[in-house]
Structures are given as structure tokens and as C-alpha cells.
mmCIF file of C-alpha atoms in Angstrom:
data_model
loop_
_atom_site.group_PDB
_atom_site.id
_atom_site.type_symbol
_atom_site.label_atom_id
_atom_site.label_comp_id
_atom_site.label_asym_id
_atom_site.label_seq_id
_atom_site.Cartn_x
_atom_site.Cartn_y
_atom_site.Cartn_z
ATOM 1 C CA MET A 867 10.937 -24.958 14.405
ATOM 2 C CA ASN A 868 9.072 -22.486 12.160
ATOM 3 C CA PRO A 869 8.181 -23.870 8.800
ATOM 4 C CA ALA A 870 10.506 -22.782 6.305
ATOM 5 C CA PRO A 871 8.856 -20.061 3.403
ATOM 6 C CA PRO A 872 8.065 -21.387 0.075
ATOM 7 C CA ALA A 873 10.782 -20.846 -2.831
ATOM 8 C CA ILE A 874 10.189 -17.588 -4.460
ATOM 9 C CA ARG A 875 10.352 -16.918 -8.290
ATOM 10 C CA TRP A 876 9.944 -13.377 -8.215
ATOM 11 C CA HIS A 877 7.549 -11.944 -11.436
ATOM 12 C CA ARG A 878 10.016 -10.308 -13.436
ATOM 13 C CA PRO A 879 7.646 -7.532 -15.015
ATOM 14 C CA LEU A 880 7.011 -6.218 -11.648
ATOM 15 C CA LEU A 881 10.949 -6.633 -10.693
ATOM 16 C CA TRP A 882 11.946 -4.760 -13.792
ATOM 17 C CA LEU A 883 9.345 -2.007 -13.364
ATOM 18 C CA ALA A 884 10.738 -1.736 -9.665
ATOM 19 C CA VAL A 885 14.320 -1.078 -11.078
ATOM 20 C CA ALA A 886 12.974 1.378 -13.543
ATOM 21 C CA MET A 887 11.137 3.210 -10.708
ATOM 22 C CA ALA A 888 14.508 3.454 -8.671
ATOM 23 C CA GLY A 889 15.923 5.113 -11.668
ATOM 24 C CA LEU A 890 13.097 7.409 -11.961
ATOM 25 C CA ALA A 891 13.426 8.570 -8.131
ATOM 26 C CA VAL A 892 17.434 9.244 -8.531
ATOM 27 C CA VAL A 893 15.909 11.525 -11.734
ATOM 28 C CA ALA A 894 13.515 13.329 -9.837
ATOM 29 C CA LEU A 895 15.441 13.576 -7.008
ATOM 30 C CA ILE A 896 18.175 15.572 -9.113
ATOM 31 C CA GLY A 897 15.184 17.730 -10.578
ATOM 32 C CA LEU A 898 14.255 18.906 -7.091
ATOM 33 C CA PHE A 899 17.855 20.476 -7.110
ATOM 34 C CA ILE A 900 18.027 21.466 -10.637
ATOM 35 C CA ASP A 901 14.728 22.599 -11.230
ATOM 36 C CA PRO A 902 13.092 25.485 -9.465
ATOM 37 C CA ARG A 903 9.565 25.127 -11.061
ATOM 38 C CA THR A 904 6.474 24.350 -8.532
ATOM 39 C CA VAL A 905 2.997 23.561 -8.903
ATOM 40 C CA THR A 906 -0.002 23.824 -6.742
ATOM 41 C CA GLY A 907 2.813 25.291 -4.138
ATOM 42 C CA ALA A 908 4.976 21.969 -4.204
ATOM 43 C CA PRO A 909 8.415 21.023 -6.407
ATOM 44 C CA LEU A 910 7.642 20.262 -9.542
ATOM 45 C CA TRP A 911 9.632 16.878 -9.117
ATOM 46 C CA ALA A 912 8.100 16.262 -5.909
ATOM 47 C CA LYS A 913 5.128 14.064 -7.438
ATOM 48 C CA PRO A 914 7.244 12.002 -9.520
ATOM 49 C CA LEU A 915 9.302 11.357 -7.034
ATOM 50 C CA LYS A 916 6.797 10.145 -4.524
ATOM 51 C CA PHE A 917 5.326 8.113 -7.272
ATOM 52 C CA ALA A 918 8.493 6.380 -8.189
ATOM 53 C CA LEU A 919 9.032 4.989 -4.745
ATOM 54 C CA SER A 920 5.427 4.212 -4.053
ATOM 55 C CA VAL A 921 5.362 2.243 -7.089
ATOM 56 C CA GLY A 922 8.714 0.838 -6.786
ATOM 57 C CA ILE A 923 8.013 -0.536 -3.428
ATOM 58 C CA TYR A 924 4.338 -1.744 -4.563
ATOM 59 C CA ALA A 925 6.075 -3.409 -7.501
ATOM 60 C CA VAL A 926 8.826 -5.281 -5.805
ATOM 61 C CA THR A 927 6.250 -6.353 -2.958
ATOM 62 C CA LEU A 928 3.547 -7.648 -5.437
ATOM 63 C CA SER A 929 6.354 -9.545 -7.739
ATOM 64 C CA TRP A 930 7.560 -11.169 -4.152
ATOM 65 C CA LEU A 931 4.148 -12.229 -3.466
ATOM 66 C CA ILE A 932 3.412 -13.581 -6.598
ATOM 67 C CA GLY A 933 6.698 -15.872 -6.721
ATOM 68 C CA LEU A 934 5.340 -16.986 -3.414
ATOM 69 C CA LEU A 935 3.018 -19.250 -5.239
ATOM 70 C CA PRO A 936 3.312 -22.680 -5.797
ATOM 71 C CA GLY A 937 4.253 -23.821 -9.791
ATOM 72 C CA GLY A 938 2.767 -26.753 -11.629
ATOM 73 C CA VAL A 939 4.600 -29.323 -9.567
ATOM 74 C CA ALA A 940 1.288 -30.346 -7.582
ATOM 75 C CA GLY A 941 -1.191 -30.414 -10.707
ATOM 76 C CA HIS A 942 -2.987 -28.291 -13.435
ATOM 77 C CA ARG A 943 -5.000 -26.691 -10.756
ATOM 78 C CA ARG A 944 -2.229 -24.583 -9.155
ATOM 79 C CA LEU A 945 -0.558 -23.597 -12.588
ATOM 80 C CA SER A 946 -3.623 -22.261 -13.445
ATOM 81 C CA ALA A 947 -3.825 -20.253 -10.139
ATOM 82 C CA ARG A 948 -0.338 -18.968 -10.685
ATOM 83 C CA ARG A 949 -0.662 -18.114 -14.282
ATOM 84 C CA VAL A 950 -3.798 -16.248 -13.458
ATOM 85 C CA ALA A 951 -1.602 -14.185 -10.964
ATOM 86 C CA TRP A 952 1.220 -14.096 -13.531
ATOM 87 C CA TRP A 953 -0.923 -11.962 -15.806
ATOM 88 C CA ALA A 954 -2.798 -10.382 -13.087
ATOM 89 C CA GLY A 955 0.591 -8.965 -12.186
ATOM 90 C CA THR A 956 1.790 -8.153 -15.558
ATOM 91 C CA VAL A 957 -1.543 -6.132 -16.262
ATOM 92 C CA ALA A 958 -0.877 -4.299 -13.351
ATOM 93 C CA ALA A 959 2.750 -3.492 -14.240
ATOM 94 C CA VAL A 960 1.598 -2.300 -17.821
ATOM 95 C CA PHE A 961 -0.885 0.238 -16.285
ATOM 96 C CA LEU A 962 1.246 1.507 -13.776
ATOM 97 C CA VAL A 963 3.871 2.396 -16.770
ATOM 98 C CA VAL A 964 0.782 4.214 -17.987
ATOM 99 C CA GLU A 965 0.446 6.042 -14.934
ATOM 100 C CA MET A 966 3.914 7.341 -14.274
ATOM 101 C CA VAL A 967 4.394 8.128 -18.121
ATOM 102 C CA ILE A 968 1.580 10.528 -17.736
ATOM 103 C CA ILE A 969 3.019 11.761 -14.062
ATOM 104 C CA VAL A 970 6.701 12.288 -15.684
ATOM 105 C CA GLY A 971 4.882 14.144 -18.885
ATOM 106 C CA ALA A 972 3.495 16.372 -16.772
ATOM 107 C CA ALA A 973 6.234 17.353 -14.789
ATOM 108 C CA VAL A 974 8.232 17.849 -17.933
ATOM 109 C CA ALA A 975 5.559 19.808 -19.368
ATOM 110 C CA GLY A 976 5.484 22.230 -15.870
ATOM 111 C CA VAL A 977 1.596 21.272 -15.074
ATOM 112 C CA THR A 978 -0.277 19.140 -12.711
ATOM 113 C CA SER A 979 -0.986 15.632 -13.814
ATOM 114 C CA HIS A 980 -3.880 15.098 -11.181
ATOM 115 C CA PHE A 981 -7.534 16.220 -11.429
ATOM 116 C CA ASN A 982 -6.191 18.393 -14.177
ATOM 117 C CA VAL A 983 -9.492 18.587 -16.498
ATOM 118 C CA SER A 984 -8.884 22.102 -17.826
ATOM 119 C CA ASP A 985 -9.141 21.409 -21.566
ATOM 120 C CA GLY A 986 -9.642 18.580 -23.523
ATOM 121 C CA PHE A 987 -6.241 16.958 -23.998
ATOM 122 C CA HIS A 988 -5.779 17.165 -20.224
ATOM 123 C CA ALA A 989 -9.111 15.629 -19.579
ATOM 124 C CA ALA A 990 -8.227 12.785 -21.519
ATOM 125 C CA LEU A 991 -5.173 12.398 -19.717
ATOM 126 C CA TRP A 992 -7.035 12.264 -16.375
ATOM 127 C CA ALA A 993 -9.358 9.782 -17.559
ATOM 128 C CA ILE A 994 -6.727 7.378 -18.619
ATOM 129 C CA MET A 995 -5.044 7.843 -15.220
ATOM 130 C CA ALA A 996 -8.324 7.129 -13.651
ATOM 131 C CA VAL A 997 -9.340 3.980 -15.899
ATOM 132 C CA SER A 998 -5.332 2.657 -15.075
ATOM 133 C CA ILE A 999 -5.396 2.591 -11.263
ATOM 134 C CA VAL A 1000 -8.735 1.036 -11.383
ATOM 135 C CA ILE A 1001 -7.176 -1.696 -13.522
ATOM 136 C CA VAL A 1002 -4.131 -1.918 -11.059
ATOM 137 C CA TRP A 1003 -6.530 -2.395 -8.345
ATOM 138 C CA LEU A 1004 -8.843 -4.785 -9.974
ATOM 139 C CA ALA A 1005 -5.445 -7.043 -10.885
ATOM 140 C CA ALA A 1006 -4.559 -7.094 -7.167
ATOM 141 C CA VAL A 1007 -8.124 -9.021 -6.488
ATOM 142 C CA PRO A 1008 -7.108 -12.081 -8.288
ATOM 143 C CA ILE A 1009 -3.609 -12.329 -6.590
ATOM 144 C CA ALA A 1010 -5.612 -11.839 -3.388
ATOM 145 C CA ILE A 1011 -7.976 -14.318 -3.983
ATOM 146 C CA VAL A 1012 -5.126 -17.403 -4.806
ATOM 147 C CA LEU A 1013 -3.297 -16.126 -1.928
ATOM 148 C CA LEU A 1014 -6.102 -17.033 0.352
ATOM 149 C CA ARG A 1015 -6.409 -20.479 -1.042
ATOM 150 C CA THR A 1016 -2.782 -21.163 -0.972
ATOM 151 C CA ALA A 1017 -0.952 -22.289 1.584
ATOM 152 C CA LEU A 1018 2.261 -20.149 2.868
ATOM 153 C CA GLY A 1019 3.513 -22.148 5.529
ATOM 154 C CA ASP A 1020 4.048 -20.059 9.078
ATOM 155 C CA PRO A 1021 0.641 -19.018 10.402
ATOM 156 C CA ALA A 1022 1.831 -15.670 11.283
ATOM 157 C CA ARG A 1023 3.385 -14.867 7.969
ATOM 158 C CA ALA A 1024 0.339 -16.347 6.330
ATOM 159 C CA LEU A 1025 -2.115 -14.128 8.261
ATOM 160 C CA ALA A 1026 0.259 -10.871 7.397
ATOM 161 C CA ILE A 1027 0.556 -11.505 3.422
ATOM 162 C CA ARG A 1028 -3.021 -11.962 3.083
ATOM 163 C CA SER A 1029 -4.273 -9.412 5.080
ATOM 164 C CA GLY A 1030 -1.766 -6.853 4.007
ATOM 165 C CA LEU A 1031 -2.653 -7.227 0.555
ATOM 166 C CA ILE A 1032 -6.442 -6.947 1.618
ATOM 167 C CA ILE A 1033 -5.976 -3.767 3.733
ATOM 168 C CA ALA A 1034 -4.121 -2.567 0.685
ATOM 169 C CA LEU A 1035 -6.778 -2.759 -1.526
ATOM 170 C CA VAL A 1036 -8.873 -1.109 0.982
ATOM 171 C CA GLY A 1037 -6.150 1.779 0.689
ATOM 172 C CA MET A 1038 -5.814 1.692 -3.057
ATOM 173 C CA GLY A 1039 -9.459 2.070 -3.155
ATOM 174 C CA LEU A 1040 -9.557 5.095 -0.462
ATOM 175 C CA ALA A 1041 -8.006 7.212 -3.325
ATOM 176 C CA PHE A 1042 -11.370 7.660 -4.943
ATOM 177 C CA LEU A 1043 -12.521 9.835 -2.136
ATOM 178 C CA MET A 1044 -10.063 12.243 -3.633
ATOM 179 C CA THR A 1045 -11.921 12.410 -7.322
ATOM 180 C CA GLY A 1046 -14.865 14.080 -6.363
ATOM 181 C CA PRO A 1047 -15.298 18.049 -7.030
ATOM 182 C CA THR A 1048 -15.061 20.434 -3.719
ATOM 183 C CA ALA A 1049 -17.749 22.703 -3.270
ATOM 184 C CA ALA A 1050 -15.077 25.877 -3.988
ATOM 185 C CA GLN A 1051 -14.565 23.862 -7.499
ATOM 186 C CA LEU A 1052 -18.336 23.761 -7.813
ATOM 187 C CA ASP A 1053 -18.904 27.743 -7.126
ATOM 188 C CA ASP A 1054 -15.628 28.706 -9.063
ATOM 189 C CA TYR A 1055 -14.563 26.138 -11.913
ATOM 190 C CA GLN A 1056 -10.996 26.640 -12.577
ATOM 191 C CA GLY A 1057 -10.258 23.752 -14.807
ATOM 192 C CA ILE A 1058 -9.590 21.034 -11.566
ATOM 193 C CA VAL A 1059 -11.974 18.526 -10.324
ATOM 194 C CA GLY A 1060 -10.956 16.863 -7.315
ATOM 195 C CA ALA A 1061 -8.694 17.488 -4.409
ATOM 196 C CA HIS A 1062 -6.294 16.095 -1.737
ATOM 197 C CA THR A 1063 -7.024 18.235 0.917
ATOM 198 C CA VAL A 1064 -10.503 18.755 2.857
ATOM 199 C CA GLY A 1065 -11.129 22.265 3.896
ATOM 200 C CA VAL A 1066 -8.727 24.186 1.826
ATOM 201 C CA ALA A 1067 -7.268 24.115 -1.689
ATOM 202 C CA ASP A 1068 -4.495 22.067 -2.477
ATOM 203 C CA GLY A 1069 -1.029 23.632 -2.138
ATOM 204 C CA GLY A 1070 -1.165 25.183 1.204
ATOM 205 C CA PRO A 1071 1.607 24.408 3.729
ATOM 206 C CA GLY A 1072 2.424 20.400 4.243
ATOM 207 C CA LEU A 1073 4.829 17.946 5.935
ATOM 208 C CA PRO A 1074 8.344 17.820 4.332
ATOM 209 C CA VAL A 1075 8.827 15.478 1.248
ATOM 210 C CA LEU A 1076 5.725 13.780 2.300
ATOM 211 C CA GLY A 1077 3.602 17.217 1.484
ATOM 212 C CA TRP A 1078 0.630 16.329 3.704
ATOM 213 C CA SER A 1079 -1.060 19.165 4.624
ATOM 214 C CA THR A 1080 -0.339 20.967 7.988
ATOM 215 C CA VAL A 1081 -3.560 22.992 8.200
ATOM 216 C CA ALA A 1082 -6.370 20.747 7.131
ATOM 217 C CA GLY A 1083 -7.682 17.145 6.456
ATOM 218 C CA ASP A 1084 -5.470 15.195 3.673
ATOM 219 C CA LEU A 1085 -7.050 12.207 2.231
ATOM 220 C CA ARG A 1086 -3.361 10.636 1.041
ATOM 221 C CA ILE A 1087 -3.032 9.916 4.713
ATOM 222 C CA PRO A 1088 -5.010 7.108 4.513
ATOM 223 C CA HIS A 1089 -4.492 6.128 1.269
ATOM 224 C CA PHE A 1090 -0.644 5.865 2.072
ATOM 225 C CA VAL A 1091 -1.273 4.025 5.419
ATOM 226 C CA GLY A 1092 -3.657 1.387 3.753
ATOM 227 C CA MET A 1093 -1.362 0.926 0.790
ATOM 228 C CA HIS A 1094 1.748 0.191 3.139
ATOM 229 C CA ALA A 1095 -0.131 -2.821 5.145
ATOM 230 C CA LEU A 1096 1.404 -4.640 2.343
ATOM 231 C CA GLN A 1097 4.686 -3.895 3.531
ATOM 232 C CA VAL A 1098 4.083 -3.062 7.095
ATOM 233 C CA LEU A 1099 2.430 -6.693 8.270
ATOM 234 C CA PRO A 1100 4.738 -8.783 6.649
ATOM 235 C CA LEU A 1101 7.617 -6.989 8.215
ATOM 236 C CA ALA A 1102 5.949 -7.331 11.583
ATOM 237 C CA ALA A 1103 5.577 -10.934 10.957
ATOM 238 C CA LEU A 1104 9.257 -11.254 10.367
ATOM 239 C CA LEU A 1105 10.126 -9.275 13.411
ATOM 240 C CA LEU A 1106 8.102 -11.522 15.320
ATOM 241 C CA GLU A 1107 9.867 -14.750 13.913
ATOM 242 C CA LEU A 1108 13.291 -12.964 14.895
ATOM 243 C CA LEU A 1109 11.742 -12.195 18.545
ATOM 244 C CA GLY A 1110 10.513 -15.708 18.931
ATOM 245 C CA ARG A 1111 14.094 -17.137 18.678
ATOM 246 C CA ARG A 1112 14.703 -15.279 21.713
ATOM 247 C CA ILE A 1113 11.623 -14.711 23.422
ATOM 248 C CA THR A 1114 9.975 -17.865 24.697
ATOM 249 C CA LEU A 1115 6.379 -16.547 24.424
ATOM 250 C CA LEU A 1116 6.588 -16.062 20.967
ATOM 251 C CA ALA A 1117 8.178 -18.952 20.268
ATOM 252 C CA HIS A 1118 5.344 -20.975 19.185
ATOM 253 C CA PRO A 1119 3.787 -20.205 15.754
ATOM 254 C CA LEU A 1120 0.006 -19.673 17.124
ATOM 255 C CA ALA A 1121 1.412 -17.305 19.603
ATOM 256 C CA ARG A 1122 2.787 -15.094 16.783
ATOM 257 C CA ARG A 1123 -0.434 -15.389 14.656
ATOM 258 C CA GLY A 1124 -2.484 -14.242 17.710
ATOM 259 C CA VAL A 1125 -0.203 -11.158 18.281
ATOM 260 C CA LEU A 1126 -0.543 -10.735 14.383
ATOM 261 C CA ARG A 1127 -4.488 -10.853 14.541
ATOM 262 C CA VAL A 1128 -3.792 -8.129 17.347
ATOM 263 C CA LEU A 1129 -1.926 -5.752 14.828
ATOM 264 C CA VAL A 1130 -4.471 -6.333 11.873
ATOM 265 C CA GLY A 1131 -7.006 -5.000 14.160
ATOM 266 C CA LEU A 1132 -4.625 -2.274 15.318
ATOM 267 C CA TYR A 1133 -4.025 -1.439 11.854
ATOM 268 C CA LEU A 1134 -7.352 -1.398 10.639
ATOM 269 C CA GLY A 1135 -8.265 0.885 13.650
ATOM 270 C CA VAL A 1136 -5.605 3.377 12.570
ATOM 271 C CA LEU A 1137 -7.003 3.305 8.997
ATOM 272 C CA ALA A 1138 -10.124 4.082 10.146
ATOM 273 C CA LEU A 1139 -9.037 6.904 12.429
ATOM 274 C CA VAL A 1140 -6.939 8.911 9.616
ATOM 275 C CA THR A 1141 -9.690 8.361 7.452
ATOM 276 C CA GLY A 1142 -12.074 9.764 9.581
ATOM 277 C CA GLN A 1143 -9.807 12.598 10.592
ATOM 278 C CA ALA A 1144 -9.238 13.673 7.212
ATOM 279 C CA LEU A 1145 -12.766 13.453 6.321
ATOM 280 C CA ALA A 1146 -13.434 15.822 9.109
ATOM 281 C CA GLY A 1147 -10.949 18.350 7.425
ATOM 282 C CA GLU A 1148 -8.352 18.198 10.268
ATOM 283 C CA SER A 1149 -4.698 17.837 10.032
ATOM 284 C CA ILE A 1150 -2.361 15.032 11.049
ATOM 285 C CA VAL A 1151 -0.361 17.501 13.081
ATOM 286 C CA ARG A 1152 -2.902 18.892 15.143
ATOM 287 C CA PRO A 1153 -5.188 16.153 16.195
ATOM 288 C CA SER A 1154 -8.172 17.045 18.587
ATOM 289 C CA ALA A 1155 -8.870 15.801 21.468
ATOM 290 C CA LEU A 1156 -11.069 13.137 20.354
ATOM 291 C CA VAL A 1157 -8.383 11.672 17.646
ATOM 292 C CA LEU A 1158 -6.103 11.400 20.649
ATOM 293 C CA SER A 1159 -8.343 9.837 22.898
ATOM 294 C CA LEU A 1160 -9.030 7.400 20.240
ATOM 295 C CA GLY A 1161 -5.654 6.706 19.063
ATOM 296 C CA ALA A 1162 -4.753 6.263 22.961
ATOM 297 C CA ALA A 1163 -7.828 3.912 22.973
ATOM 298 C CA LEU A 1164 -6.820 1.724 20.263
ATOM 299 C CA VAL A 1165 -3.336 1.545 21.452
ATOM 300 C CA VAL A 1166 -4.365 0.203 25.272
ATOM 301 C CA ALA A 1167 -7.030 -2.454 23.512
ATOM 302 C CA ALA A 1168 -4.168 -3.612 21.563
ATOM 303 C CA ALA A 1169 -1.836 -3.839 24.543
ATOM 304 C CA LEU A 1170 -4.453 -5.874 26.567
ATOM 305 C CA ALA A 1171 -5.386 -7.848 23.324
ATOM 306 C CA THR A 1172 -1.932 -9.327 22.968
ATOM 307 C CA ALA A 1173 -0.823 -9.764 26.421
ATOM 308 C CA LEU A 1174 -4.850 -12.070 26.563
ATOM 309 C CA THR A 1175 -3.354 -13.694 23.421
ATOM 310 C CA LEU A 1176 0.231 -15.021 24.901
ATOM 311 C CA ARG A 1177 -1.225 -15.945 27.765
ATOM 312 C CA SER A 1178 -4.224 -17.872 26.303
ATOM 313 C CA ASN A 1179 -0.854 -19.451 24.428
ATOM 314 C CA LEU A 1180 1.247 -20.582 27.357
ATOM 315 C CA GLN A 1181 -0.002 -24.275 26.909
ATOM 316 C CA PRO A 1182 2.151 -26.794 26.216
ATOM 317 C CA ASN A 1183 2.265 -29.150 22.877
ATOM 318 C CA ARG A 1184 0.153 -27.361 20.637
ATOM 319 C CA ARG A 1185 -0.058 -28.352 16.921
ATOM 320 C CA THR A 1186 1.703 -25.998 14.415
ATOM 321 C CA PRO A 1187 -1.015 -25.514 11.410
ATOM 322 C CA VAL A 1188 -0.322 -24.693 8.115
ATOM 323 C CA GLY A 1189 -1.183 -21.024 6.742
#
């Protein structure tokens, strides 16, 4: 029988932020239909919509993770750890609000928020955004440390939560690859320093909604893939638990943890692959033979590792550790 997940006490500031982002997403969606303006070739309200959805998903996930931590019933040490995580989550919520206020304000004004240093005012706003996102990143670090030291029940579930948050930190950090000036910006300064795309200027052809470049490398892709490990891996653990009720090979917690280890390795491999692809200036929709070969190799290796893992976990009467 699977260990029951710990009782959840949601982190309310982050939960309220998620609710606010849901409202903002509705407003931005309406803006897409009634406001024809564009910025850097994209609909003006596309960026607020994407950021509202991303911040909302991140906030509700982080609220859930902090809520998994035990309270003070087991002693002052645990109470202190939970307080550290609670305050870190609150700091993250505050500075995510700062980030969103600037993004929405720029949209209302009809200008770009990112990389804009065209004058002192916009340079100051961009600096505030940069500092804010660094603080949000730093706030997640103590939460990750506390989760690494906390028993979370089912070993596969625990691995998914911990690795998901750590990979998300890596994904957030990959955003800094976008902040350096491009060669074209150094040659012809136009008030913009930094870019999403590699090989062409921002604002070219892109995928619907996501906006990822269809003609060049796009650093938003590894940033996106890395950040959403925070949702993908715990959802994979949940799916494995559900499958374990029907598939004997997945019934044992250690078997599911073994499969999760393979999925974590596969996720890291995919993250490295799309990062290299973006830095090489290659579009996600036009992969080279090398990228296709490496992707196929990752899938084959993961399939073989999964088969070996399940085979090694066929031994009866294995003890179930606590994650």
C-alpha cells in the first residue's frame, strides 16, 4: 500500500497570487482580441498572458510544495524549517508581483518590458525586473533545501518533488543566457540589450501563442522546459502511482522510484539538448540530423533503463523506504 501524502497547508500568499494571475490571464486574453497593437512583432497582450499563466502555475505549485512541509508538532527544528520556507515563499510572491506590474504596465504603455534600456526610466524598470527575478530564484533555494531534508512519504513522489524543484531552479537560471547583448546590438545600439532568439533579431516568425522562433534558436525554450519540471515530474509520479494499481510491475514503490530516476535523467537530457539547440541558433521546428539522433538516443536509452529497472525490482518482499 502506498504511503499517504502528507497533509497540505497551502501557502496563502502564493495561492492568492495564483488567483490574481488567473484573473490577469482573462484580462490579457480579452486584450488580444480588442487591442490590435504589437510589440517586437508580437501581439501586445501576448506577453502578459504568457507570464500570467506561467507565474500562476509556478505560484500554485510552490504553494503546494511549501504546504507539504510539517508544522511544529514534531519540534522547534521542523517549525523553524517551515517558517524559513513560508517566508521564502512570501518573498517570492512579492517580487513576482513586482515583475508582473512592470510587464503589464509596459503593455498598457505599448512598449516592451524586457531588455529595454532605451532611456533612464526604462533602464531602471529593467534593472528592477532583473533584481526581482534573481530574488525569486534565491527564494526557491531554501525551499529546495528544506524539501531535501523532509520525509515526503512515497519514494517516487519524494524524488519527483525534489528533482522537479532543483531542475526548475536550473531552468530559471537559464534565463540569464538571454540578458547579454547580441553582436548586432553591439554594432548598432537601439536601446535594447539582450534577446530571446539566437541568430536573428527578436520579433520574427514564431509558433502560435508560445511565440518561439521558427527560423532561429530560441532561449525561451530551455527556460520553459526547465521551469516546468516542477509540474511535469510530480505529475509523472502521480501517473505511476495510478498505473501501479493496475500494473503489477509498478505496484512496488521502489519500482516506481526506479522509473522516476530514469525520467529525471531523460528530462535533464532533453533540457541539455534544447539548450544546445537554442545556443546553436537552430529552430525547435527545424532540428538538425544531430539533434534528431541525440533525441532518439535519449529515448532508446531511457526505454532500456526502464526495462532494466523494472526487471531488477521483481524481487519479492522488498521493504518500502520513506522518501
